[in-house]
Coordinates of N, CA and C in Angstrom, one line a residue:
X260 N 27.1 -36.3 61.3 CA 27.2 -35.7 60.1 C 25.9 -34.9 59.8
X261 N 26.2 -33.4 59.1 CA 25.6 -32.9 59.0 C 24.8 -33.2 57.6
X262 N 23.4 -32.9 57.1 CA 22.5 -33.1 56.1 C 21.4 -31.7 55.8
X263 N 20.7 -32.1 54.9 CA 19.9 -31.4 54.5 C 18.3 -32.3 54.8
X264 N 18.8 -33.3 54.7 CA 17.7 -34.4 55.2 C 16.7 -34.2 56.4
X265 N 15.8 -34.1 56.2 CA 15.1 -33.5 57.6 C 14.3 -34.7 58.3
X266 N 14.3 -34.8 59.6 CA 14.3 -35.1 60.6 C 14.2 -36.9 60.7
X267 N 13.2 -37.3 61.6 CA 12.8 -38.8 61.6 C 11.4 -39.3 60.9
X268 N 11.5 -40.1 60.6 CA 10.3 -40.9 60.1 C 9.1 -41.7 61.1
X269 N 9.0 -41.2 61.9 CA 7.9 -41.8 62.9 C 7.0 -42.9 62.5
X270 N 6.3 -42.2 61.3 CA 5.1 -43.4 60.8 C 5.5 -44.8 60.2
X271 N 6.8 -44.6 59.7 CA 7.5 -46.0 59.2 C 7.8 -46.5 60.6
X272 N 7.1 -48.1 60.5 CA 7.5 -49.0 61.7 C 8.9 -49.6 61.9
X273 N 9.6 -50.4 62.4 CA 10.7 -50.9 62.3 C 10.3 -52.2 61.9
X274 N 11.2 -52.7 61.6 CA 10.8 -54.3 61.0 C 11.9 -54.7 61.0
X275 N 11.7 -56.3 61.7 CA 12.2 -57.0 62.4 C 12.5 -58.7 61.4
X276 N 13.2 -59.3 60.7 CA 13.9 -60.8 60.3 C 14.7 -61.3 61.4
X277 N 15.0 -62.5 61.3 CA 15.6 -63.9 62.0 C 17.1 -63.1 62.3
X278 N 17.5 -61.9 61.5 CA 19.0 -61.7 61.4 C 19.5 -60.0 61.6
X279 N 18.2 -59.8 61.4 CA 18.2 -58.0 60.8 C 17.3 -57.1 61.6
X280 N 17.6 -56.3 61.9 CA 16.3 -55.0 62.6 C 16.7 -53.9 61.4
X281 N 15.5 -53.3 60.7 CA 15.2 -52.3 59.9 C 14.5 -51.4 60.4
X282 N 15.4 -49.9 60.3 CA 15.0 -49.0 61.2 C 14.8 -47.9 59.9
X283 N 13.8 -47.3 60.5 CA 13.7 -46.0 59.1 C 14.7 -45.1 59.6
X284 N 15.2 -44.9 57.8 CA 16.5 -43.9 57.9 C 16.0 -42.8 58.3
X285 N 16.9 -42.0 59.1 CA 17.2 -40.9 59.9 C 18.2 -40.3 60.4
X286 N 18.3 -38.8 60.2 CA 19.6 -37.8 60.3 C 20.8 -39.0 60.5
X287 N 20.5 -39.6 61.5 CA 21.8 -40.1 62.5 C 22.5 -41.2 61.7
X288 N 21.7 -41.8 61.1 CA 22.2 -42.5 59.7 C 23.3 -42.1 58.4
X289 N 23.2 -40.8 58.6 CA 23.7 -40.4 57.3 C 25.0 -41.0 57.1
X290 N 25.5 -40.5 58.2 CA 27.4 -41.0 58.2 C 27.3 -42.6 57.6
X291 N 26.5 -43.6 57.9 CA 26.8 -45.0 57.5 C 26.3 -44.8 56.3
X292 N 25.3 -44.3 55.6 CA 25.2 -44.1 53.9 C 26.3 -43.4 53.3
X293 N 26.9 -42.9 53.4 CA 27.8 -41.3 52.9 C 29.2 -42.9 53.4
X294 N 29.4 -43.7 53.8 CA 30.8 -44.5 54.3 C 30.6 -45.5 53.4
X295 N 29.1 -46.1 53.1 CA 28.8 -47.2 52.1 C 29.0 -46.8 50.6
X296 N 28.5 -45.0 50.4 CA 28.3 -44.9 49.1 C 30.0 -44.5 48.9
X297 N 30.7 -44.4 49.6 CA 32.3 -44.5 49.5 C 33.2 -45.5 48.7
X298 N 32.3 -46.9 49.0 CA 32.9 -47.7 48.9 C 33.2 -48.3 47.0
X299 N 33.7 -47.6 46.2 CA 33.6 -47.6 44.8 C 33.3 -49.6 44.2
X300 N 33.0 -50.4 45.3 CA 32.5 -51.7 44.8 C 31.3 -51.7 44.8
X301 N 30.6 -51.0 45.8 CA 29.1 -51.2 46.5 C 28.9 -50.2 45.7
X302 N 29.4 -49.3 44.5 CA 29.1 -48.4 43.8 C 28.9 -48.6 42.2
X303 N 29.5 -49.9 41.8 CA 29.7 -50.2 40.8 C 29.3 -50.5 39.9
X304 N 27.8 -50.4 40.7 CA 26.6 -50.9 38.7 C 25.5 -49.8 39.1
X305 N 26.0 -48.9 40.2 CA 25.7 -47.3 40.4 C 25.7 -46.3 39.7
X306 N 27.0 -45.7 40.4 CA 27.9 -44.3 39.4 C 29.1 -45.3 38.5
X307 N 29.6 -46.5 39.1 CA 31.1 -46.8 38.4 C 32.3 -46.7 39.0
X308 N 31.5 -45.6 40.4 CA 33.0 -44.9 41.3 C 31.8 -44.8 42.5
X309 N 33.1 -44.5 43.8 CA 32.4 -44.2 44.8 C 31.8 -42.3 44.9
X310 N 30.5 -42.3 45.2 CA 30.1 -41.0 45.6 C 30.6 -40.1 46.5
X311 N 30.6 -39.2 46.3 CA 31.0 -38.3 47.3 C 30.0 -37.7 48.6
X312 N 30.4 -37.6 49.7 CA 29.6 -37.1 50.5 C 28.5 -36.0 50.2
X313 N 28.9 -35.2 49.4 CA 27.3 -34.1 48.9 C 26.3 -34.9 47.7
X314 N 27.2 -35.8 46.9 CA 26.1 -36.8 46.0 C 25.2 -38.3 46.8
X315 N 26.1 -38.2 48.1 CA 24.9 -39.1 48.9 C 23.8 -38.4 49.6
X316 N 24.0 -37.0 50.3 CA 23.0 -36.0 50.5 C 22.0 -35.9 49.7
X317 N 22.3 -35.4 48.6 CA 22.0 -35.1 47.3 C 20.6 -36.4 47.5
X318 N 21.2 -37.9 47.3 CA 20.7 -38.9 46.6 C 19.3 -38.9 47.6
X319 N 19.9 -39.0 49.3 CA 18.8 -39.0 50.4 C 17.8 -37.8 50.5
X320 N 18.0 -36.8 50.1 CA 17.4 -35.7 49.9 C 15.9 -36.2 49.1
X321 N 16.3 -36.6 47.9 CA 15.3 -37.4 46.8 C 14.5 -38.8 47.2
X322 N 15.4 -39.2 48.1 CA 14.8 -41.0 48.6 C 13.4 -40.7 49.6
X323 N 14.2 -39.7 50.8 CA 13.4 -39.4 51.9 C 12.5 -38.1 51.4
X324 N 12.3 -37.5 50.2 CA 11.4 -36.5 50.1 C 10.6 -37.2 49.1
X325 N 10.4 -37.1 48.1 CA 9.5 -37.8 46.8 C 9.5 -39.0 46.5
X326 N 10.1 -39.8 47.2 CA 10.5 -41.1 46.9 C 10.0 -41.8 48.2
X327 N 9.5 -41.1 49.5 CA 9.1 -41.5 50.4 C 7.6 -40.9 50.8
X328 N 6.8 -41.9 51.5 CA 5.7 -41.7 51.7 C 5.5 -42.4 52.9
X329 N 5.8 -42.0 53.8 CA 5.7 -42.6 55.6 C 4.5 -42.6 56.0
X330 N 3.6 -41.8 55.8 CA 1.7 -41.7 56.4 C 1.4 -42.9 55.6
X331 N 1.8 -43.3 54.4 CA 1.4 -44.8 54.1 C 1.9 -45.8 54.4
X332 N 3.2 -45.8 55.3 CA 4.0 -46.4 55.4 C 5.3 -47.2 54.3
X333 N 5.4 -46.4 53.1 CA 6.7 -46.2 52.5 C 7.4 -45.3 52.6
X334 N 8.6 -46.2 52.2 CA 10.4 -44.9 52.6 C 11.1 -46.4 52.5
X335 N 12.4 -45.9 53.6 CA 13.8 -46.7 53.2 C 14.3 -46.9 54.7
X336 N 14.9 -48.1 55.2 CA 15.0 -48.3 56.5 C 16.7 -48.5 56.0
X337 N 17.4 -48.4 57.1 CA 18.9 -49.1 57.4 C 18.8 -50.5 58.3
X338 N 19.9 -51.2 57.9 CA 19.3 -52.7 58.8 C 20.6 -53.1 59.6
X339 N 20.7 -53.6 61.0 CA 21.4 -53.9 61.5 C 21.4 -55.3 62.0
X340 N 22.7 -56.4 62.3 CA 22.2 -57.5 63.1 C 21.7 -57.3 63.9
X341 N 21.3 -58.1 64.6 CA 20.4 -58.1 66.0 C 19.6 -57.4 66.1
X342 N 19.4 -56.9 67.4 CA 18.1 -56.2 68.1 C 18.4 -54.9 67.5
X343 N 19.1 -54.3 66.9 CA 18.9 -52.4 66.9 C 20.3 -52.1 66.4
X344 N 20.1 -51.0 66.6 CA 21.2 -49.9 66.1 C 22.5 -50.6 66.9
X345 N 22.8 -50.7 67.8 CA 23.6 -51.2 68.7 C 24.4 -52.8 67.7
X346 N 24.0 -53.3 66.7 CA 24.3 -54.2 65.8 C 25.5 -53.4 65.0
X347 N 25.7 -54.5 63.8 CA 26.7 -54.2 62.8 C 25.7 -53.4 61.7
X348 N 26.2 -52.4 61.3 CA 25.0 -51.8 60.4 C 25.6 -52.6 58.8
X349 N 24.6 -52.4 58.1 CA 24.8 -53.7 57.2 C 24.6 -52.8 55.6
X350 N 23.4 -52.1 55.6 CA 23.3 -51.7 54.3 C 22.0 -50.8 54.6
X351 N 21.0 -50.9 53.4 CA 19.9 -50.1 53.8 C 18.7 -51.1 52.7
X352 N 17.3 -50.9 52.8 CA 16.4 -51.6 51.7 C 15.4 -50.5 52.2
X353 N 14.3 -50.8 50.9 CA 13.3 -50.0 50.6 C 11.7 -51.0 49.9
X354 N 10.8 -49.8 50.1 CA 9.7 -50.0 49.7 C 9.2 -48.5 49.4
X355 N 9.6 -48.2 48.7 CA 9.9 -46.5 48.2 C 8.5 -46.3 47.3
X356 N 7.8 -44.6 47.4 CA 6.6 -44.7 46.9 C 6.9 -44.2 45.7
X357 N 6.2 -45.0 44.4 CA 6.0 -43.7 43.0 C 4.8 -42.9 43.5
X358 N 5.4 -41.6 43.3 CA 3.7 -40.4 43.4 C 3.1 -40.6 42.6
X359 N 3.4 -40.9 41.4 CA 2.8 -41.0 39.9 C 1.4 -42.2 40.3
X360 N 2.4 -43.2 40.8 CA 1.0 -43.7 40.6 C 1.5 -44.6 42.2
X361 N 0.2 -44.7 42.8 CA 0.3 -45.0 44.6 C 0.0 -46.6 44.6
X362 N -0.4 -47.4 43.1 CA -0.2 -49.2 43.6 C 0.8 -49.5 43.4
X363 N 1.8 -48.4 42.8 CA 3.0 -49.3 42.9 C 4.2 -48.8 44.3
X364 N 5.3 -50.0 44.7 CA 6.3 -49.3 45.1 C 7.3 -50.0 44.9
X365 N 8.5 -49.4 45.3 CA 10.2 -50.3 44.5 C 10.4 -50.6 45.5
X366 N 11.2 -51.9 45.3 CA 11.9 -52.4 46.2 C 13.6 -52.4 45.7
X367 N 14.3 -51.7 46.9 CA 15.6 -51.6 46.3 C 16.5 -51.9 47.8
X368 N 18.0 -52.1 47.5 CA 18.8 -52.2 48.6 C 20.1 -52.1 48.3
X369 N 21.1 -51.7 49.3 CA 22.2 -51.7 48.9 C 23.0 -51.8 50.2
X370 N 24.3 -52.7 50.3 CA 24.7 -53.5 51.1 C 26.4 -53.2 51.6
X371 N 26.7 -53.6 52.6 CA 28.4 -52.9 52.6 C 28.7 -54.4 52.2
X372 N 30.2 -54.6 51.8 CA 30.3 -55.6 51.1 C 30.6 -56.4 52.0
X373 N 31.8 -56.2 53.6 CA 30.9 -57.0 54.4 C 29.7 -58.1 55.0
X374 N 28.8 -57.3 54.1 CA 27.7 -58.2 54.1 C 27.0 -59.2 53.1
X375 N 27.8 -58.7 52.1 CA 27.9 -59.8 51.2 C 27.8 -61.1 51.3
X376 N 26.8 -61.9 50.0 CA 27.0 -63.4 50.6 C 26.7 -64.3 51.4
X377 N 25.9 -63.5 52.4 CA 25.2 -63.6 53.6 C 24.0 -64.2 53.6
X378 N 23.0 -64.2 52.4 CA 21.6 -64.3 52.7 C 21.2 -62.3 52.8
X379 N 21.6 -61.7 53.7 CA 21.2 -60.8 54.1 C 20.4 -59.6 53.1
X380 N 21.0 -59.6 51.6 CA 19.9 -58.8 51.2 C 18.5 -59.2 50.8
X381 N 18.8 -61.0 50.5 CA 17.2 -61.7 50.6 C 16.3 -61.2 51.7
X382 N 17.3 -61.6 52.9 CA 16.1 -61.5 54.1 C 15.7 -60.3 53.8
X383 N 16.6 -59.0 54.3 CA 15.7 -57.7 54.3 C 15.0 -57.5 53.4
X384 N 15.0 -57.7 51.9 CA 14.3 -57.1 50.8 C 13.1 -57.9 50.9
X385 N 12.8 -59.2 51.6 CA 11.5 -60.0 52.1 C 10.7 -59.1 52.6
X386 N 11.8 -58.6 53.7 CA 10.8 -57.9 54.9 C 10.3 -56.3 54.0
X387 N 10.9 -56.0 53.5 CA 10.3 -54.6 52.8 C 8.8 -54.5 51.7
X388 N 9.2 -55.9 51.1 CA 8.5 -56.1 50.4 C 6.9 -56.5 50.8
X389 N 7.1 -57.4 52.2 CA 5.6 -57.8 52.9 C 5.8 -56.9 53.4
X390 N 6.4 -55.8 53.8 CA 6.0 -54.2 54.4 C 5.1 -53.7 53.2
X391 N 5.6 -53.4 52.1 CA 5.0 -53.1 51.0 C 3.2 -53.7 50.6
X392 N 3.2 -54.7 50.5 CA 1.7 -55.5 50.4 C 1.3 -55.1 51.5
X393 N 1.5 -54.6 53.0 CA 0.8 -54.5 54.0 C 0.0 -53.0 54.0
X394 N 0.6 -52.1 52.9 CA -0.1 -50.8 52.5 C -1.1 -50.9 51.5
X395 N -2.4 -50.2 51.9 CA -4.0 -50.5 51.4 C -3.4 -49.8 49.9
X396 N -3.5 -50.7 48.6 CA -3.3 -49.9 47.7 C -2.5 -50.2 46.4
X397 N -0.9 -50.6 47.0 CA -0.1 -51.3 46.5 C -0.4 -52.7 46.0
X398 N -0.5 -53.1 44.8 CA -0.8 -53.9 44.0 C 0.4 -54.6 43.1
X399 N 1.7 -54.2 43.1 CA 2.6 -54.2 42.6 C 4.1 -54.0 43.3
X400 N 5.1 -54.9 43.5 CA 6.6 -53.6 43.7 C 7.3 -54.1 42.6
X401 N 8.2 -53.2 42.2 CA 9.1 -53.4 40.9 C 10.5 -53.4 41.9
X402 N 11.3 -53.2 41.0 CA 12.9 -53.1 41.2 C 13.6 -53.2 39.9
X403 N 14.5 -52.6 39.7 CA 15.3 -52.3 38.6 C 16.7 -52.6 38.6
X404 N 18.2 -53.3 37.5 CA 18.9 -53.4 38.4 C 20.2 -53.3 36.7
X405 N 20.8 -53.3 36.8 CA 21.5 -53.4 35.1 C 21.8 -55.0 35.0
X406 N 21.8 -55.3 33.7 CA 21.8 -56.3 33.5 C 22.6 -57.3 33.5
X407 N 24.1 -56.6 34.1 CA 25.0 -57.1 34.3 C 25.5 -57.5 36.3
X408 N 24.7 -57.0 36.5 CA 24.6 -57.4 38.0 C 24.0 -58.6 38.4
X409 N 24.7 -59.6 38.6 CA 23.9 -60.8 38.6 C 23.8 -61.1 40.2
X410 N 24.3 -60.8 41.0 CA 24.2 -60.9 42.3 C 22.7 -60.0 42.7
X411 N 22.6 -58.8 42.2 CA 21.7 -58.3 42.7 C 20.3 -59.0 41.9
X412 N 20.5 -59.2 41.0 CA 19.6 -60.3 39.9 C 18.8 -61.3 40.8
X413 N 19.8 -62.3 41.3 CA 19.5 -63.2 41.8 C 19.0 -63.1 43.3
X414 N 19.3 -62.1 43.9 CA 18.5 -61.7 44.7 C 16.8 -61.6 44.8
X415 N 16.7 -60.5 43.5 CA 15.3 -60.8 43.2 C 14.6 -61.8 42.8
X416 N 15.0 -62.5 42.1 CA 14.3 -64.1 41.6 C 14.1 -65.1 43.0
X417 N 15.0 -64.5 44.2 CA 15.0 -65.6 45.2 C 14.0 -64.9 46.4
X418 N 13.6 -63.8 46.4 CA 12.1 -63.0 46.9 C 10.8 -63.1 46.0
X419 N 11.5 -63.5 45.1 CA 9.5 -64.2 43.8 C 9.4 -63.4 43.0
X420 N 10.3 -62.2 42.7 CA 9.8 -60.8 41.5 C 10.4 -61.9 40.9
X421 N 10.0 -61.2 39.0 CA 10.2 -62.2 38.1 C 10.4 -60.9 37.3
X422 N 11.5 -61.1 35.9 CA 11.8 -60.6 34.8 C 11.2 -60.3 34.0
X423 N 10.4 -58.8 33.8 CA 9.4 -58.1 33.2 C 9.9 -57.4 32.1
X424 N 11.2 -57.1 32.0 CA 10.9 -55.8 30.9 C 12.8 -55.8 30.9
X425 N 13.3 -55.3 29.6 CA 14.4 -54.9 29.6 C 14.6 -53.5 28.8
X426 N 16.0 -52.7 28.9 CA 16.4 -51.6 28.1 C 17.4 -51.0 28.2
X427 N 17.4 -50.8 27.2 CA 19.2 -49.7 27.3 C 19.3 -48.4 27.1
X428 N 19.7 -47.7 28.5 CA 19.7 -46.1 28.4 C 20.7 -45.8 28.2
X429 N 21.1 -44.1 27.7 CA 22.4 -43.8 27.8 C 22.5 -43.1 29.1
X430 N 23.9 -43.1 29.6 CA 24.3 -42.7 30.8 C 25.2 -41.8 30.4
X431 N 25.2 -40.9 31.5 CA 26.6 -39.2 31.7 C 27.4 -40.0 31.8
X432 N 27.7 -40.9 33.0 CA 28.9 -41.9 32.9 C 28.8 -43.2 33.0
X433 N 28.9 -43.6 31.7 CA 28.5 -44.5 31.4 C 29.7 -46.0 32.3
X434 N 28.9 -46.8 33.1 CA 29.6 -47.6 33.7 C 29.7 -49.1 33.0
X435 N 30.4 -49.8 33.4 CA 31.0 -51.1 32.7 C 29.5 -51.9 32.7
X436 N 29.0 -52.2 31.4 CA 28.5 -53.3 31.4 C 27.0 -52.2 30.7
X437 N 26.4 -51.2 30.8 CA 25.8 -50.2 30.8 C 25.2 -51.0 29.2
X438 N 25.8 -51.3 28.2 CA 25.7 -51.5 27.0 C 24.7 -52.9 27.0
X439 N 24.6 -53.4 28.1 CA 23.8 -54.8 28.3 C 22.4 -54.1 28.6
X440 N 22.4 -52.9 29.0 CA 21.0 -52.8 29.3 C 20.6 -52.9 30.8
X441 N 19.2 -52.1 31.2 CA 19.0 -52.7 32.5 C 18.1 -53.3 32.8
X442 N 17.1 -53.8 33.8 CA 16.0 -55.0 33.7 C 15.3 -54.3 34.9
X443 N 13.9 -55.0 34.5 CA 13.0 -54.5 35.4 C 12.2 -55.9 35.9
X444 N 12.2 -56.1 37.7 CA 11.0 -57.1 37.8 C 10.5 -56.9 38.7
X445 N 9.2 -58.2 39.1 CA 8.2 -57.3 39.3 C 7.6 -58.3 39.9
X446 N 6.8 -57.9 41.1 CA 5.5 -58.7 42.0 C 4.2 -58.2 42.2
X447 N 3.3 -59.4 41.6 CA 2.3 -58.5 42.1 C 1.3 -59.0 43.6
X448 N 0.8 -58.7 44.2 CA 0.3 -58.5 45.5 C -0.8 -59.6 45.5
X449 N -1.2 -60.1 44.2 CA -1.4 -62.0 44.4 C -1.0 -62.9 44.2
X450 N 0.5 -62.6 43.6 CA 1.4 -63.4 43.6 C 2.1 -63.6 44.8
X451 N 2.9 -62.4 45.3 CA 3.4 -62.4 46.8 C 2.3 -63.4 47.7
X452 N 1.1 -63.5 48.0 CA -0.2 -63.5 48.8 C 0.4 -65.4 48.6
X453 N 0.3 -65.8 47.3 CA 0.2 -67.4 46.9 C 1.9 -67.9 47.7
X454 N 2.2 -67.2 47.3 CA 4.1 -67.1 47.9 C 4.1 -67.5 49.3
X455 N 3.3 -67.0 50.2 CA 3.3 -67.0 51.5 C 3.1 -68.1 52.5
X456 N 1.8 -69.2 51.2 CA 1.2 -70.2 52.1 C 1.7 -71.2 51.8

């Protein structure tokens, strides 16, 4: 499939869990984001509906350009079982950079449902995260999620971010649950450190 997305990420490493290989996203990827963001469940505390193939362009356009910073080693990998590409592709996670300000970065992920239930967005969002602390700088990663998503909730409380902040925005399309608000949490890089030993 064709993109607007330009080329490969070289300076992002791959990273490797007991379950998963995380590869930085690249052109050849697109088709399995553009099939995920299809799927109007794995969409659903997103848009409300599944995306269309030019609003997943659209989205990677923004992930892999401003949202990514590879010379420091942040951006967004895809993750597959086993050894590589040659696996089940599973979803994607991040350690995405704010420009605004460089100690912080997000940690975010999104999963085919498939993979659901699995452990699997624990594991990879581990690995993104000690990717994340491993950049000279980063002091912090956040993540954001609506309030009504308790799966992706508990996700984060089971990686060590903890429940910082809440609020309610208004949305174009406003999706189910939107009126609860969304949540922000948060780790910081001596807390992850204490986490480890």
């Amino acid at each position: 499939m064709e993109g607007r997305v330009g080329g490969l990420s070289p300076d992002l490493p791959t990273l490797h869990t007991d379950r998963l290989t995380l590869v930085p996203v690249a052109d050849e990827h697109l088709a399995f984001l553009v099939a995920l963001n299809a799927d109007p469940e794995v969409m659903a505390f997103i848009r409300g509906r599944a995306a269309t193939p030019e609003e997943t362009l659209v989205e990677w356009d923004q992930r892999r350009g401003p949202q990514s910073d590879v010379a420091r080693g942040l951006g967004y990998w895809v993750g597959f079982t086993g050894d590589g590409s040659a696996g089940e592709f599973v979803g994607w996670w991040s350690a995405s950079s704010f420009a605004a300000d460089p100690s912080v970065a997000g940690l975010g992920y999104r999963l085919r449902r498939a993979a659901w239930g699995r452990g699997l967005a624990t594991e990879g969002a581990r690995a993104t995260v000690d990717q994340a602390f491993g950049v000279p700088g980063v002091e912090r990663v956040l993540a954001s999620t609506m309030a009504v998503n308790t799966a992706s909730r508990a996700v984060l409380a089971r990686v060590g971010l903890r429940h910082t902040d809440s609020w309610v925005q208004e949305w174009e399309e406003p999706v189910q649950g939107w009126e609860q608000g969304e949540v922000l949490y948060e780790i910081s890089r001596a807390e992850w450190a204490a986490a480890q030993t």
